[in-house]
């Protein structure tokens, strides 16, 4: 097996269970590694630190799956990881038949995302090394979950960085284009094949519950970047008089409408528009809302985008503050690791000063418990939400 020896202080980092080795942290490589090859990792004094896979063409050269000399990478190891991930999710008693089973590094399987939607599985591979383990993952998923079908999604972004090619396709059994799931007392259609990400934002489950708690019957609500209506449906189910749900994707909105019908819910106005422009229109019309949700896509994929992203967040915040009623609430989320909760706090502070409205924070939320994260890699905690009350 190819051996990777790392520099002194890097060995210490790995002993603290940090799962990545950057190119520049490597002292020596024994052998000629190809992308995705398994490697044994050693410290500078040649003591074995663990096992991982390598991609010599990327900045993150090695990702470790094991920190134990006796635990080499094998199908058995992958199956064991999947099994303990499943046992953890069972313990959570999730109030839904849809959940994230594997959250990449958070479940010690870097480069792998697995979501379960009722009896179907959607998986996404983001590294070359995981492509090489795909059959082990597939076989283990079939053995453990006995699903009706497994569908593969791909990320062009990841394929470009890592240099592999995979297709979106059914890998096992049959998978319908749209799967019906339930969450609490609501049902949703999930567009697995043509939808965004793996089809449904499972990570916002806890936030949807918090929004349900905040809304009171009779409220007028706004769901910006609504996708297929996760928040909007919860608002109307709680008894909101009216919800305006805005998204730029016609496909997502159409499914949102179907979702409302599926649950026999009326009172949601679905608007296909750029949320930034629509907010301006609402202010001009003098519309006012009791609860506003702002859940944009990731504005900052890399550090270089942070400044622009913050400008976008500030604009959203200022505009929302202008149309929220006194005593109303705004929930704002960031799904980019680079936009931290402190960034959100700062944006809220600046926006409230600009608009001269007093606010207080009433809560925070993060990705739900089936999206575990590890302290060694703060970027595994990517989703944050801040809830504010605007009391003047
Ligand atoms: C993070 S998702 C929202 C998830 C949603 N809140 C849920 O719980 O299902 C972001 C959404 O923003 C939409 N979007 C992206 N840019 C937009 C824009 N400028 N205006 C309106 N919608 C936009 C995307 O189509 C996507 O559905």
Coordinates of C-alpha atoms and ligand atoms in Angstrom, one line a residue:
X1 CA 0.0 0.0 0.0
X2 CA 1.1 3.5 -0.7
X3 CA 2.6 5.3 2.3
X4 CA 2.2 9.0 3.1
X5 CA 4.5 10.4 5.8
X6 CA 3.5 13.8 7.2
X7 CA 5.4 16.6 8.8
X8 CA 5.9 16.8 12.6
X9 CA 3.0 19.1 13.7
X10 CA 0.6 17.5 11.2
X11 CA 1.0 14.2 13.0
X12 CA -0.2 15.8 16.2
X13 CA -3.2 17.2 14.3
X14 CA -4.1 13.7 13.0
X15 CA -3.7 12.3 16.5
X16 CA -6.4 14.7 17.5
X17 CA -8.6 13.1 14.8
X18 CA -8.3 15.8 12.2
X19 CA -9.3 13.9 9.0
X20 CA -7.6 16.0 6.2
X21 CA -3.9 16.2 5.1
X22 CA -3.1 19.1 2.8
X23 CA -0.5 18.7 0.0
X24 CA 2.0 21.0 1.7
X25 CA 1.8 18.9 4.9
X26 CA 3.3 15.8 3.3
X27 CA 6.9 15.0 4.0
X28 CA 7.2 12.0 1.6
X29 CA 5.1 9.6 -0.4
X30 CA 6.3 6.0 -1.0
X31 CA 4.8 4.8 -4.2
X32 CA 3.1 6.5 -7.2
X33 CA -0.4 7.3 -6.1
X34 CA -3.3 7.6 -8.5
X35 CA -6.4 9.6 -7.5
X36 CA -8.5 7.6 -5.1
X37 CA -5.8 5.1 -4.0
X38 CA -5.9 3.9 -0.4
X39 CA -2.9 5.1 1.7
X40 CA -1.3 4.3 5.0
X41 CA -0.5 7.5 6.9
X42 CA 2.6 7.7 9.1
X43 CA 4.0 10.5 11.3
X44 CA 7.5 11.9 10.7
X45 CA 8.9 9.1 12.9
X46 CA 7.2 6.5 10.8
X47 CA 4.5 5.5 13.4
X48 CA 1.2 4.6 11.7
X49 CA -1.5 7.2 12.3
X50 CA -4.3 5.6 10.2
X51 CA -5.6 5.0 6.7
X52 CA -7.3 7.2 4.1
X53 CA -7.5 7.8 0.4
X54 CA -5.4 10.2 -1.7
X55 CA -5.9 12.6 -4.6
X56 CA -2.5 13.9 -5.7
X57 CA -4.3 16.5 -7.8
X58 CA -6.2 18.4 -5.1
X59 CA -5.2 20.8 -2.3
X60 CA -6.7 18.4 0.2
X61 CA -4.4 15.4 -0.6
X62 CA -5.6 12.8 1.9
X63 CA -8.8 12.2 3.7
X64 CA -8.6 9.7 6.6
X65 CA -11.3 7.1 7.4
X66 CA -9.4 5.4 10.2
X67 CA -7.2 6.5 13.0
X68 CA -6.2 3.1 14.1
X69 CA -3.2 1.0 12.9
X70 CA -5.4 -2.2 12.9
X71 CA -8.3 -0.7 11.1
X72 CA -7.5 -0.8 7.4
X73 CA -10.1 0.5 4.8
X74 CA -12.3 -2.4 3.7
X75 CA -16.0 -3.1 2.8
X76 CA -16.4 -4.2 6.4
X77 CA -15.3 -0.8 7.7
X78 CA -17.6 1.0 5.4
X79 CA -20.5 -1.2 6.4
X80 CA -19.7 -0.7 10.1
X81 CA -19.7 3.1 9.6
X82 CA -23.1 2.9 7.8
X83 CA -24.5 0.7 10.6
X84 CA -23.4 3.0 13.4
X85 CA -24.8 6.0 11.5
X86 CA -28.1 4.1 11.2
X87 CA -28.2 3.2 14.9
X88 CA -27.5 6.9 15.8
X89 CA -30.5 8.0 13.6
X90 CA -32.7 5.4 15.1
X91 CA -31.9 6.8 18.6
X92 CA -33.0 10.3 17.4
X93 CA -36.5 9.1 16.9
X94 CA -36.9 11.5 14.0
X95 CA -40.5 12.5 13.4
X96 CA -40.3 11.8 9.7
X97 CA -39.6 8.9 7.2
X98 CA -36.8 11.0 5.6
X99 CA -33.5 11.6 7.2
X100 CA -29.8 12.1 6.4
X101 CA -28.0 8.8 7.0
X102 CA -24.4 9.9 6.1
X103 CA -23.1 13.4 6.5
X104 CA -19.6 12.9 5.1
X105 CA -16.9 13.7 7.6
X106 CA -19.5 14.1 10.3
X107 CA -20.1 10.3 9.9
X108 CA -16.5 9.4 9.3
X109 CA -17.1 8.7 5.6
X110 CA -15.6 11.7 3.9
X111 CA -16.9 12.4 0.4
X112 CA -20.3 10.7 0.9
X113 CA -23.8 12.0 1.5
X114 CA -26.6 9.6 1.9
X115 CA -30.3 10.7 2.4
X116 CA -33.1 8.3 3.0
X117 CA -36.6 9.2 1.6
X118 CA -39.1 6.6 2.7
X119 CA -38.0 3.3 1.1
X120 CA -35.5 5.0 -1.3
X121 CA -32.0 6.2 -0.9
X122 CA -30.3 9.1 -2.6
X123 CA -26.5 9.3 -2.5
X124 CA -24.0 11.8 -3.6
X125 CA -20.2 11.2 -3.9
X126 CA -17.9 14.2 -3.8
X127 CA -14.4 12.7 -3.8
X128 CA -12.4 10.4 -6.0
X129 CA -11.6 8.1 -3.1
X130 CA -15.3 7.6 -2.4
X131 CA -15.9 6.8 -6.1
X132 CA -13.6 3.8 -5.6
X133 CA -15.6 2.7 -2.6
X134 CA -19.0 3.2 -4.4
X135 CA -19.7 -0.6 -4.8
X136 CA -19.0 -1.2 -1.1
X137 CA -21.3 1.6 -0.1
X138 CA -24.0 0.3 -2.5
X139 CA -23.8 -3.3 -1.3
X140 CA -23.8 -2.2 2.3
X141 CA -26.8 0.1 1.9
X142 CA -28.8 -2.7 0.2
X143 CA -27.8 -5.2 2.9
X144 CA -28.7 -2.8 5.8
X145 CA -31.7 -0.9 4.5
X146 CA -33.2 -3.2 1.9
X147 CA -34.4 -0.2 -0.1
X148 CA -36.6 -0.3 -3.2
X149 CA -34.1 1.8 -5.0
X150 CA -30.9 3.9 -4.8
X151 CA -30.4 7.0 -6.9
X152 CA -27.1 8.8 -7.5
X153 CA -26.9 12.6 -7.6
X154 CA -23.7 14.4 -8.7
X155 CA -22.1 17.7 -7.9
X156 CA -20.4 19.4 -10.9
X157 CA -18.5 21.5 -8.4
X158 CA -17.0 18.5 -6.7
X159 CA -16.4 16.6 -9.9
X160 CA -14.4 19.6 -11.3
X161 CA -12.2 19.9 -8.2
X162 CA -11.6 16.2 -7.8
X163 CA -11.4 15.3 -11.5
X164 CA -13.8 12.4 -11.7
X165 CA -16.9 11.8 -13.8
X166 CA -20.1 10.2 -12.6
X167 CA -23.7 10.5 -13.9
X168 CA -27.0 11.0 -12.2
X169 CA -28.8 7.7 -12.4
X170 CA -30.5 4.8 -10.7
X171 CA -27.9 2.6 -9.2
X172 CA -30.2 -0.1 -7.7
X173 CA -33.8 -1.2 -8.1
X174 CA -36.3 1.4 -9.3
X175 CA -36.7 5.0 -8.2
X176 CA -39.7 7.2 -9.1
X177 CA -39.1 10.7 -10.2
X178 CA -41.0 12.0 -7.2
X179 CA -41.1 10.4 -3.8
X180 CA -43.7 11.1 -1.1
X181 CA -42.4 11.6 2.4
X182 CA -43.9 12.8 5.7
X183 CA -42.5 15.1 8.3
X184 CA -44.6 15.6 11.5
X185 CA -48.2 16.1 10.4
X186 CA -47.3 17.2 6.8
X187 CA -46.6 15.3 3.6
X188 CA -44.2 16.5 0.9
X189 CA -43.3 15.4 -2.6
X190 CA -39.5 15.1 -3.1
X191 CA -38.2 15.7 -6.6
X192 CA -35.2 13.3 -6.3
X193 CA -34.3 13.2 -10.0
X194 CA -34.6 16.8 -11.1
X195 CA -34.7 18.6 -7.8
X196 CA -32.0 20.6 -6.0
X197 CA -29.4 18.9 -3.9
X198 CA -30.8 15.5 -2.9
X199 CA -34.3 16.8 -3.4
X200 CA -35.4 18.1 0.0
X201 CA -33.7 20.3 2.6
X202 CA -33.7 17.8 5.5
X203 CA -31.2 20.0 7.4
X204 CA -33.9 22.6 8.1
X205 CA -36.3 20.1 9.9
X206 CA -35.6 21.7 13.3
X207 CA -35.9 25.2 11.9
X208 CA -39.3 24.3 10.4
X209 CA -40.5 23.3 13.8
X210 CA -39.2 26.6 15.3
X211 CA -41.0 28.6 12.7
X212 CA -44.2 26.6 13.4
X213 CA -43.7 27.6 17.1
X214 CA -43.3 31.3 16.2
X215 CA -46.3 31.7 13.9
X216 CA -49.6 32.3 15.5
X217 CA -53.0 31.8 14.0
X218 CA -54.1 34.8 11.9
X219 CA -50.5 35.9 11.0
X220 CA -49.5 37.2 7.6
X221 CA -46.2 35.5 6.6
X222 CA -43.5 35.7 4.0
X223 CA -41.3 32.7 3.0
X224 CA -38.4 34.0 0.9
X225 CA -36.4 31.4 -1.1
X226 CA -39.2 29.0 -0.3
X227 CA -38.1 26.1 -2.6
X228 CA -41.0 23.5 -2.3
X229 CA -42.6 25.2 0.6
X230 CA -41.1 23.6 3.7
X231 CA -41.6 26.7 5.8
X232 CA -44.7 28.0 4.0
X233 CA -46.6 24.8 4.6
X234 CA -45.8 24.8 8.3
X235 CA -46.9 28.5 8.6
X236 CA -50.2 27.9 7.0
X237 CA -50.7 24.6 8.9
X238 CA -50.2 26.6 12.1
X239 CA -53.1 28.9 11.1
X240 CA -51.5 31.8 9.3
X241 CA -54.1 33.8 7.4
X242 CA -51.9 34.2 4.4
X243 CA -48.4 33.2 3.3
X244 CA -46.5 34.6 0.3
X245 CA -43.9 32.1 -0.8
X246 CA -41.2 33.3 -3.2
X247 CA -38.6 31.4 -5.3
X248 CA -36.9 31.8 -8.6
X249 CA -37.4 28.2 -9.6
X250 CA -40.6 27.4 -11.4
X251 CA -40.1 23.7 -10.8
X252 CA -39.7 24.1 -7.1
X253 CA -42.8 26.3 -6.9
X254 CA -44.9 23.9 -8.9
X255 CA -44.0 21.1 -6.4
X256 CA -44.7 23.6 -3.6
X257 CA -48.2 24.0 -5.0
X258 CA -48.6 20.2 -5.3
X259 CA -47.4 19.9 -1.7
X260 CA -50.1 22.4 -0.5
X261 CA -52.8 20.4 -2.3
X262 CA -51.4 17.1 -0.9
X263 CA -52.0 18.5 2.6
X264 CA -55.3 20.1 1.7
X265 CA -53.9 23.6 2.6
X266 CA -55.0 26.9 1.1
X267 CA -53.8 30.4 1.6
X268 CA -50.3 30.2 0.1
X269 CA -49.6 32.7 -2.7
X270 CA -46.7 31.2 -4.8
X271 CA -44.6 33.9 -6.5
X272 CA -41.9 33.2 -9.1
X273 CA -39.5 36.0 -8.7
X274 CA -36.1 37.2 -7.6
X275 CA -36.5 37.6 -3.8
X276 CA -34.4 40.8 -3.8
X277 CA -36.6 42.4 -6.4
X278 CA -39.8 41.2 -4.8
X279 CA -38.8 42.6 -1.4
X280 CA -38.5 46.1 -3.0
X281 CA -41.9 45.7 -4.5
X282 CA -43.4 44.7 -1.2
X283 CA -41.9 47.8 0.5
X284 CA -43.3 50.1 -2.2
X285 CA -46.8 48.6 -1.9
X286 CA -46.6 49.1 1.9
X287 CA -47.1 45.4 2.7
X288 CA -46.4 44.2 6.3
X289 CA -45.8 40.8 7.7
X290 CA -45.8 39.1 11.1
X291 CA -43.2 36.5 10.3
X292 CA -40.6 36.6 7.6
X293 CA -38.3 33.6 6.7
X294 CA -35.1 34.3 4.7
X295 CA -33.4 31.0 3.6
X296 CA -31.2 31.9 0.6
X297 CA -28.8 29.5 -1.2
X298 CA -25.1 29.6 -0.3
X299 CA -23.9 33.1 -1.4
X300 CA -20.3 32.3 -0.4
X301 CA -18.9 29.0 -1.7
X302 CA -15.4 30.2 -0.9
X303 CA -13.8 32.8 1.4
X304 CA -13.4 35.1 -1.6
X305 CA -17.1 35.5 -1.9
X306 CA -17.7 36.5 1.8
X307 CA -17.8 40.2 1.2
X308 CA -20.3 40.1 -1.6
X309 CA -22.4 37.6 0.3
X310 CA -22.5 39.9 3.4
X311 CA -23.7 42.7 1.2
X312 CA -26.5 40.4 0.0
X313 CA -27.4 39.4 3.5
X314 CA -27.4 43.1 4.6
X315 CA -29.8 44.0 1.8
X316 CA -32.1 41.2 2.6
X317 CA -32.1 42.1 6.3
X318 CA -32.7 45.9 5.7
X319 CA -35.5 45.2 3.3
X320 CA -37.2 42.6 5.6
X321 CA -36.9 45.0 8.5
X322 CA -38.7 47.6 6.5
X323 CA -41.8 45.4 6.1
X324 CA -42.0 43.5 9.3
X325 CA -44.7 44.6 11.8
X326 CA -43.8 45.9 15.3
X327 CA -43.7 42.7 17.4
X328 CA -43.0 40.6 14.3
X329 CA -40.2 38.1 13.7
X330 CA -37.5 37.5 11.1
X331 CA -35.6 34.2 10.7
X332 CA -32.5 34.4 8.6
X333 CA -30.3 31.4 7.6
X334 CA -26.9 30.8 6.1
X335 CA -26.0 27.5 4.6
X336 CA -22.5 28.5 3.8
X337 CA -19.8 27.7 6.3
X338 CA -18.0 30.9 5.4
X339 CA -20.9 33.0 6.6
X340 CA -20.8 32.4 10.3
X341 CA -23.4 33.2 13.0
X342 CA -21.2 36.1 14.0
X343 CA -21.5 37.4 10.5
X344 CA -25.2 37.1 10.7
X345 CA -25.2 39.0 14.1
X346 CA -23.2 41.8 12.6
X347 CA -25.4 42.1 9.5
X348 CA -28.5 42.2 11.7
X349 CA -26.9 44.9 14.0
X350 CA -25.9 47.1 11.1
X351 CA -29.3 46.6 9.3
X352 CA -31.3 47.5 12.5
X353 CA -29.2 50.6 12.9
X354 CA -29.7 51.7 9.3
X355 CA -33.4 51.1 9.5
X356 CA -33.6 52.4 13.0
X357 CA -35.6 49.5 14.4
X358 CA -34.9 47.8 17.7
X359 CA -34.5 44.1 17.6
X360 CA -33.7 41.3 20.0
X361 CA -32.5 37.8 19.3
X362 CA -35.0 35.1 20.4
X363 CA -33.3 32.0 19.1
X364 CA -30.8 30.2 17.0
X365 CA -30.9 27.0 15.1
X366 CA -28.4 24.8 13.3
X367 CA -28.6 21.8 10.9
X368 CA -30.7 19.1 12.5
X369 CA -29.2 16.3 14.6
X370 CA -29.0 13.9 11.6
X371 CA -26.3 16.2 10.2
X372 CA -23.6 15.7 12.8
X373 CA -20.5 17.8 12.7
X374 CA -17.0 17.5 14.1
X375 CA -15.1 20.2 16.1
X376 CA -11.8 19.4 14.3
X377 CA -13.5 20.7 11.1
X378 CA -15.7 23.7 11.9
X379 CA -16.9 23.7 8.2
X380 CA -19.0 20.6 8.9
X381 CA -21.3 23.0 10.8
X382 CA -22.5 24.8 7.8
X383 CA -26.1 25.8 8.6
X384 CA -27.0 28.5 11.0
X385 CA -30.2 30.4 11.7
X386 CA -30.9 33.5 13.8
X387 CA -34.4 34.4 14.9
X388 CA -35.1 38.0 15.8
X389 CA -38.0 39.9 17.2
X390 CA -38.6 43.4 15.9
X391 CA -40.3 45.2 18.7
X392 CA -40.3 48.8 17.6
Ligands
LIG1 C1 -31.6 26.9 0.6 S1 -32.9 26.7 -0.6 C2 -34.3 27.1 0.4 C3 -34.9 25.9 1.1 C4 -36.2 26.0 1.6 N1 -36.4 27.1 2.6 C5 -36.7 24.7 2.2 O1 -36.8 24.6 3.5 O2 -37.1 23.8 1.5 C6 -32.7 28.2 -1.5 C7 -33.8 28.4 -2.6 O3 -33.5 29.7 -3.1 C8 -33.9 29.7 -4.5 N2 -33.3 30.9 -5.1 C9 -32.0 31.1 -5.4 N3 -31.7 32.4 -5.7 C10 -32.9 33.1 -5.6 C11 -33.3 34.4 -5.7 N4 -32.5 35.4 -6.1 N5 -34.6 34.7 -5.5 C12 -35.5 33.8 -5.2 N6 -35.2 32.5 -5.0 C13 -33.9 32.1 -5.2 C14 -33.5 28.4 -5.0 O4 -34.3 28.0 -6.1 C15 -33.8 27.5 -3.8 O5 -35.0 26.9 -3.9

